[in-house]
């Protein structure tokens, strides 16, 4: 695959993923009203989303220090 095209596609996917992740606070009141859940349950969805977004994939490229 062409490297500039791959870079553009990966950048757009990251832009969309981080946009949804970090815009969750703006949609929080809407989700509370729409689903009728408690604040804790709706915030749990955001916690899981942040964990998946920021928690996976970095160990392959960034070495970790083991004590």
PDB file of N, CA and C in Angstrom:
ATOM      1  N   UNK A   1       0.850  -1.190   0.000  1.00  0.00           N
ATOM      2  CA  UNK A   1       0.000   0.000   0.000  1.00  0.00           C
ATOM      3  C   UNK A   1       0.886   1.240   0.000  1.00  0.00           C
ATOM      4  N   UNK A   2       0.397   2.276  -0.570  1.00  0.00           N
ATOM      5  CA  UNK A   2       1.117   3.531  -0.660  1.00  0.00           C
ATOM      6  C   UNK A   2       1.226   4.164   0.735  1.00  0.00           C
ATOM      7  N   UNK A   3       2.441   4.507   1.151  1.00  0.00           N
ATOM      8  CA  UNK A   3       2.669   5.012   2.507  1.00  0.00           C
ATOM      9  C   UNK A   3       1.929   6.323   2.805  1.00  0.00           C
ATOM     10  N   UNK A   4       1.914   7.312   1.924  1.00  0.00           N
ATOM     11  CA  UNK A   4       1.165   8.539   2.235  1.00  0.00           C
ATOM     12  C   UNK A   4      -0.336   8.290   2.390  1.00  0.00           C
ATOM     13  N   UNK A   5      -0.880   7.382   1.607  1.00  0.00           N
ATOM     14  CA  UNK A   5      -2.296   7.048   1.728  1.00  0.00           C
ATOM     15  C   UNK A   5      -2.566   6.358   3.066  1.00  0.00           C
ATOM     16  N   UNK A   6      -1.698   5.452   3.443  1.00  0.00           N
ATOM     17  CA  UNK A   6      -1.835   4.777   4.727  1.00  0.00           C
ATOM     18  C   UNK A   6      -1.753   5.779   5.878  1.00  0.00           C
ATOM     19  N   UNK A   7      -0.827   6.710   5.797  1.00  0.00           N
ATOM     20  CA  UNK A   7      -0.706   7.745   6.816  1.00  0.00           C
ATOM     21  C   UNK A   7      -1.978   8.584   6.907  1.00  0.00           C
ATOM     22  N   UNK A   8      -2.544   8.930   5.785  1.00  0.00           N
ATOM     23  CA  UNK A   8      -3.769   9.731   5.769  1.00  0.00           C
ATOM     24  C   UNK A   8      -4.946   8.956   6.375  1.00  0.00           C
ATOM     25  N   UNK A   9      -5.063   7.685   6.050  1.00  0.00           N
ATOM     26  CA  UNK A   9      -6.163   6.878   6.573  1.00  0.00           C
ATOM     27  C   UNK A   9      -6.024   6.697   8.082  1.00  0.00           C
ATOM     28  N   UNK A  10      -4.827   6.381   8.549  1.00  0.00           N
ATOM     29  CA  UNK A  10      -4.604   6.195   9.981  1.00  0.00           C
ATOM     30  C   UNK A  10      -4.830   7.502  10.737  1.00  0.00           C
ATOM     31  N   UNK A  11      -4.420   8.610  10.158  1.00  0.00           N
ATOM     32  CA  UNK A  11      -4.637   9.908  10.804  1.00  0.00           C
ATOM     33  C   UNK A  11      -6.120  10.226  10.923  1.00  0.00           C
ATOM     34  N   UNK A  12      -6.893   9.926   9.905  1.00  0.00           N
ATOM     35  CA  UNK A  12      -8.328  10.192   9.962  1.00  0.00           C
ATOM     36  C   UNK A  12      -9.027   9.293  10.986  1.00  0.00           C
ATOM     37  N   UNK A  13      -8.623   8.038  11.060  1.00  0.00           N
ATOM     38  CA  UNK A  13      -9.203   7.129  12.047  1.00  0.00           C
ATOM     39  C   UNK A  13      -8.881   7.617  13.452  1.00  0.00           C
ATOM     40  N   UNK A  14      -7.631   8.020  13.688  1.00  0.00           N
ATOM     41  CA  UNK A  14      -7.263   8.548  15.003  1.00  0.00           C
ATOM     42  C   UNK A  14      -8.006   9.834  15.321  1.00  0.00           C
ATOM     43  N   UNK A  15      -8.176  10.685  14.352  1.00  0.00           N
ATOM     44  CA  UNK A  15      -8.910  11.932  14.556  1.00  0.00           C
ATOM     45  C   UNK A  15     -10.349  11.650  14.977  1.00  0.00           C
ATOM     46  N   UNK A  16     -11.000  10.726  14.303  1.00  0.00           N
ATOM     47  CA  UNK A  16     -12.371  10.376  14.658  1.00  0.00           C
ATOM     48  C   UNK A  16     -12.445   9.704  16.028  1.00  0.00           C
ATOM     49  N   UNK A  17     -11.521   8.796  16.290  1.00  0.00           N
ATOM     50  CA  UNK A  17     -11.533   8.078  17.559  1.00  0.00           C
ATOM     51  C   UNK A  17     -11.311   9.022  18.731  1.00  0.00           C
ATOM     52  N   UNK A  18     -10.308   9.878  18.650  1.00  0.00           N
ATOM     53  CA  UNK A  18     -10.050  10.809  19.740  1.00  0.00           C
ATOM     54  C   UNK A  18     -11.133  11.879  19.824  1.00  0.00           C
ATOM     55  N   UNK A  19     -11.728  12.240  18.710  1.00  0.00           N
ATOM     56  CA  UNK A  19     -12.821  13.203  18.734  1.00  0.00           C
ATOM     57  C   UNK A  19     -14.018  12.678  19.505  1.00  0.00           C
ATOM     58  N   UNK A  20     -14.381  11.422  19.261  1.00  0.00           N
ATOM     59  CA  UNK A  20     -15.495  10.819  19.990  1.00  0.00           C
ATOM     60  C   UNK A  20     -15.139  10.658  21.461  1.00  0.00           C
ATOM     61  N   UNK A  21     -13.917  10.241  21.733  1.00  0.00           N
ATOM     62  CA  UNK A  21     -13.501   9.998  23.113  1.00  0.00           C
ATOM     63  C   UNK A  21     -13.512  11.273  23.937  1.00  0.00           C
ATOM     64  N   UNK A  22     -12.930  12.335  23.413  1.00  0.00           N
ATOM     65  CA  UNK A  22     -12.792  13.552  24.200  1.00  0.00           C
ATOM     66  C   UNK A  22     -13.999  14.479  24.110  1.00  0.00           C
ATOM     67  N   UNK A  23     -14.948  14.194  23.223  1.00  0.00           N
ATOM     68  CA  UNK A  23     -16.181  14.980  23.164  1.00  0.00           C
ATOM     69  C   UNK A  23     -17.292  14.345  23.989  1.00  0.00           C
ATOM     70  N   UNK A  24     -16.964  13.305  24.708  1.00  0.00           N
ATOM     71  CA  UNK A  24     -17.981  12.600  25.494  1.00  0.00           C
ATOM     72  C   UNK A  24     -18.615  13.512  26.530  1.00  0.00           C
ATOM     73  N   UNK A  25     -17.863  14.422  27.095  1.00  0.00           N
ATOM     74  CA  UNK A  25     -18.399  15.338  28.097  1.00  0.00           C
ATOM     75  C   UNK A  25     -19.506  16.223  27.556  1.00  0.00           C
ATOM     76  N   UNK A  26     -19.427  16.576  26.297  1.00  0.00           N
ATOM     77  CA  UNK A  26     -20.463  17.414  25.692  1.00  0.00           C
ATOM     78  C   UNK A  26     -21.754  16.631  25.470  1.00  0.00           C
ATOM     79  N   UNK A  27     -21.658  15.335  25.265  1.00  0.00           N
ATOM     80  CA  UNK A  27     -22.845  14.516  25.034  1.00  0.00           C
ATOM     81  C   UNK A  27     -23.366  13.855  26.305  1.00  0.00           C
ATOM     82  N   UNK A  28     -22.688  14.052  27.412  1.00  0.00           N
ATOM     83  CA  UNK A  28     -23.049  13.396  28.670  1.00  0.00           C
ATOM     84  C   UNK A  28     -24.485  13.697  29.113  1.00  0.00           C
ATOM     85  N   UNK A  29     -24.920  14.960  29.168  1.00  0.00           N
ATOM     86  CA  UNK A  29     -26.313  15.229  29.584  1.00  0.00           C
ATOM     87  C   UNK A  29     -27.348  14.607  28.644  1.00  0.00           C
ATOM     88  N   UNK A  30     -27.049  14.607  27.342  1.00  0.00           N
ATOM     89  CA  UNK A  30     -27.958  13.991  26.376  1.00  0.00           C
ATOM     90  C   UNK A  30     -28.086  12.492  26.624  1.00  0.00           C
ATOM     91  N   UNK A  31     -26.968  11.823  26.909  1.00  0.00           N
ATOM     92  CA  UNK A  31     -27.010  10.387  27.164  1.00  0.00           C
ATOM     93  C   UNK A  31     -27.741  10.062  28.462  1.00  0.00           C
ATOM     94  N   UNK A  32     -27.581  10.911  29.471  1.00  0.00           N
ATOM     95  CA  UNK A  32     -28.318  10.716  30.725  1.00  0.00           C
ATOM     96  C   UNK A  32     -29.824  10.755  30.473  1.00  0.00           C
ATOM     97  N   UNK A  33     -30.251  11.740  29.706  1.00  0.00           N
ATOM     98  CA  UNK A  33     -31.674  11.909  29.432  1.00  0.00           C
ATOM     99  C   UNK A  33     -32.216  10.807  28.526  1.00  0.00           C
ATOM    100  N   UNK A  34     -31.458  10.461  27.490  1.00  0.00           N
ATOM    101  CA  UNK A  34     -31.930   9.489  26.511  1.00  0.00           C
ATOM    102  C   UNK A  34     -32.079   8.089  27.093  1.00  0.00           C
ATOM    103  N   UNK A  35     -31.087   7.643  27.871  1.00  0.00           N
ATOM    104  CA  UNK A  35     -31.109   6.277  28.371  1.00  0.00           C
ATOM    105  C   UNK A  35     -31.658   6.154  29.787  1.00  0.00           C
ATOM    106  N   UNK A  36     -31.835   7.258  30.486  1.00  0.00           N
ATOM    107  CA  UNK A  36     -32.437   7.224  31.806  1.00  0.00           C
ATOM    108  C   UNK A  36     -31.622   6.462  32.844  1.00  0.00           C
ATOM    109  N   UNK A  37     -30.323   6.465  32.685  1.00  0.00           N
ATOM    110  CA  UNK A  37     -29.441   5.760  33.619  1.00  0.00           C
ATOM    111  C   UNK A  37     -28.849   6.749  34.616  1.00  0.00           C
ATOM    112  N   UNK A  38     -28.165   6.209  35.618  1.00  0.00           N
ATOM    113  CA  UNK A  38     -27.497   7.068  36.590  1.00  0.00           C
ATOM    114  C   UNK A  38     -26.230   7.652  35.982  1.00  0.00           C
ATOM    115  N   UNK A  39     -25.734   8.691  36.631  1.00  0.00           N
ATOM    116  CA  UNK A  39     -24.491   9.318  36.158  1.00  0.00           C
ATOM    117  C   UNK A  39     -23.326   8.335  36.217  1.00  0.00           C
ATOM    118  N   UNK A  40     -23.326   7.471  37.211  1.00  0.00           N
ATOM    119  CA  UNK A  40     -22.235   6.511  37.372  1.00  0.00           C
ATOM    120  C   UNK A  40     -22.203   5.502  36.225  1.00  0.00           C
ATOM    121  N   UNK A  41     -23.353   5.036  35.793  1.00  0.00           N
ATOM    122  CA  UNK A  41     -23.383   4.045  34.710  1.00  0.00           C
ATOM    123  C   UNK A  41     -22.991   4.660  33.375  1.00  0.00           C
ATOM    124  N   UNK A  42     -23.424   5.895  33.136  1.00  0.00           N
ATOM    125  CA  UNK A  42     -23.043   6.554  31.883  1.00  0.00           C
ATOM    126  C   UNK A  42     -21.553   6.890  31.908  1.00  0.00           C
ATOM    127  N   UNK A  43     -21.027   7.296  33.058  1.00  0.00           N
ATOM    128  CA  UNK A  43     -19.600   7.590  33.168  1.00  0.00           C
ATOM    129  C   UNK A  43     -18.762   6.330  33.018  1.00  0.00           C
ATOM    130  N   UNK A  44     -19.307   5.172  33.385  1.00  0.00           N
ATOM    131  CA  UNK A  44     -18.589   3.913  33.211  1.00  0.00           C
ATOM    132  C   UNK A  44     -18.328   3.636  31.733  1.00  0.00           C
ATOM    133  N   UNK A  45     -19.284   3.984  30.884  1.00  0.00           N
ATOM    134  CA  UNK A  45     -19.091   3.828  29.438  1.00  0.00           C
ATOM    135  C   UNK A  45     -17.899   4.660  28.976  1.00  0.00           C
ATOM    136  N   UNK A  46     -17.798   5.883  29.468  1.00  0.00           N
ATOM    137  CA  UNK A  46     -16.674   6.734  29.100  1.00  0.00           C
ATOM    138  C   UNK A  46     -15.368   6.176  29.632  1.00  0.00           C
ATOM    139  N   UNK A  47     -15.368   5.631  30.818  1.00  0.00           N
ATOM    140  CA  UNK A  47     -14.158   5.052  31.388  1.00  0.00           C
ATOM    141  C   UNK A  47     -13.665   3.871  30.554  1.00  0.00           C
ATOM    142  N   UNK A  48     -14.589   3.033  30.138  1.00  0.00           N
ATOM    143  CA  UNK A  48     -14.221   1.887  29.299  1.00  0.00           C
ATOM    144  C   UNK A  48     -13.696   2.369  27.954  1.00  0.00           C
ATOM    145  N   UNK A  49     -14.353   3.372  27.379  1.00  0.00           N
ATOM    146  CA  UNK A  49     -13.909   3.926  26.098  1.00  0.00           C
ATOM    147  C   UNK A  49     -12.503   4.504  26.199  1.00  0.00           C
ATOM    148  N   UNK A  50     -12.221   5.247  27.263  1.00  0.00           N
ATOM    149  CA  UNK A  50     -10.879   5.810  27.456  1.00  0.00           C
ATOM    150  C   UNK A  50      -9.848   4.711  27.654  1.00  0.00           C
ATOM    151  N   UNK A  51     -10.201   3.672  28.404  1.00  0.00           N
ATOM    152  CA  UNK A  51      -9.283   2.568  28.617  1.00  0.00           C
ATOM    153  C   UNK A  51      -8.924   1.855  27.334  1.00  0.00           C
ATOM    154  N   UNK A  52      -9.913   1.646  26.488  1.00  0.00           N
ATOM    155  CA  UNK A  52      -9.655   0.987  25.208  1.00  0.00           C
ATOM    156  C   UNK A  52      -8.844   1.896  24.292  1.00  0.00           C
ATOM    157  N   UNK A  53      -9.214   3.167  24.237  1.00  0.00           N
ATOM    158  CA  UNK A  53      -8.538   4.096  23.328  1.00  0.00           C
ATOM    159  C   UNK A  53      -7.084   4.320  23.704  1.00  0.00           C
ATOM    160  N   UNK A  54      -6.826   4.564  24.972  1.00  0.00           N
ATOM    161  CA  UNK A  54      -5.481   4.928  25.396  1.00  0.00           C
ATOM    162  C   UNK A  54      -4.683   3.760  25.971  1.00  0.00           C
ATOM    163  N   UNK A  55      -5.320   2.641  26.225  1.00  0.00           N
ATOM    164  CA  UNK A  55      -4.641   1.553  26.906  1.00  0.00           C
ATOM    165  C   UNK A  55      -4.027   0.491  26.024  1.00  0.00           C
ATOM    166  N   UNK A  56      -4.484   0.374  24.800  1.00  0.00           N
ATOM    167  CA  UNK A  56      -3.998  -0.692  23.939  1.00  0.00           C
ATOM    168  C   UNK A  56      -3.070  -0.169  22.861  1.00  0.00           C
ATOM    169  N   UNK A  57      -2.153  -1.003  22.453  1.00  0.00           N
ATOM    170  CA  UNK A  57      -1.329  -0.711  21.295  1.00  0.00           C
ATOM    171  C   UNK A  57      -0.027  -0.012  21.556  1.00  0.00           C
ATOM    172  N   UNK A  58       0.200   0.518  22.742  1.00  0.00           N
ATOM    173  CA  UNK A  58       1.424   1.278  22.966  1.00  0.00           C
ATOM    174  C   UNK A  58       2.610   0.416  23.349  1.00  0.00           C
ATOM    175  N   UNK A  59       2.383  -0.741  23.904  1.00  0.00           N
ATOM    176  CA  UNK A  59       3.484  -1.570  24.379  1.00  0.00           C
ATOM    177  C   UNK A  59       4.355  -2.090  23.245  1.00  0.00           C
ATOM    178  N   UNK A  60       3.796  -2.209  22.071  1.00  0.00           N
ATOM    179  CA  UNK A  60       4.577  -2.708  20.946  1.00  0.00           C
ATOM    180  C   UNK A  60       5.635  -1.689  20.528  1.00  0.00           C
ATOM    181  N   UNK A  61       5.334  -0.418  20.641  1.00  0.00           N
ATOM    182  CA  UNK A  61       6.222   0.609  20.129  1.00  0.00           C
ATOM    183  C   UNK A  61       7.004   1.339  21.221  1.00  0.00           C
ATOM    184  N   UNK A  62       6.523   1.310  22.448  1.00  0.00           N
ATOM    185  CA  UNK A  62       7.191   2.006  23.538  1.00  0.00           C
ATOM    186  C   UNK A  62       7.633   0.969  24.556  1.00  0.00           C
ATOM    187  N   UNK A  63       8.928   0.790  24.738  1.00  0.00           N
ATOM    188  CA  UNK A  63       9.371  -0.219  25.722  1.00  0.00           C
ATOM    189  C   UNK A  63       9.006   0.210  27.134  1.00  0.00           C
ATOM    190  N   UNK A  64       8.604  -0.758  27.925  1.00  0.00           N
ATOM    191  CA  UNK A  64       8.263  -0.456  29.316  1.00  0.00           C
ATOM    192  C   UNK A  64       9.415  -0.833  30.229  1.00  0.00           C
ATOM    193  N   UNK A  65       9.531  -0.142  31.350  1.00  0.00           N
ATOM    194  CA  UNK A  65      10.574  -0.393  32.321  1.00  0.00           C
ATOM    195  C   UNK A  65      10.024  -1.361  33.360  1.00  0.00           C
ATOM    196  N   UNK A  66      10.705  -2.468  33.532  1.00  0.00           N
ATOM    197  CA  UNK A  66      10.290  -3.460  34.509  1.00  0.00           C
ATOM    198  C   UNK A  66      11.258  -3.401  35.679  1.00  0.00           C
ATOM    199  N   UNK A  67      10.739  -3.177  36.871  1.00  0.00           N
ATOM    200  CA  UNK A  67      11.598  -3.064  38.061  1.00  0.00           C
ATOM    201  C   UNK A  67      11.950  -4.418  38.602  1.00  0.00           C
TER     202      UNK A  67
END
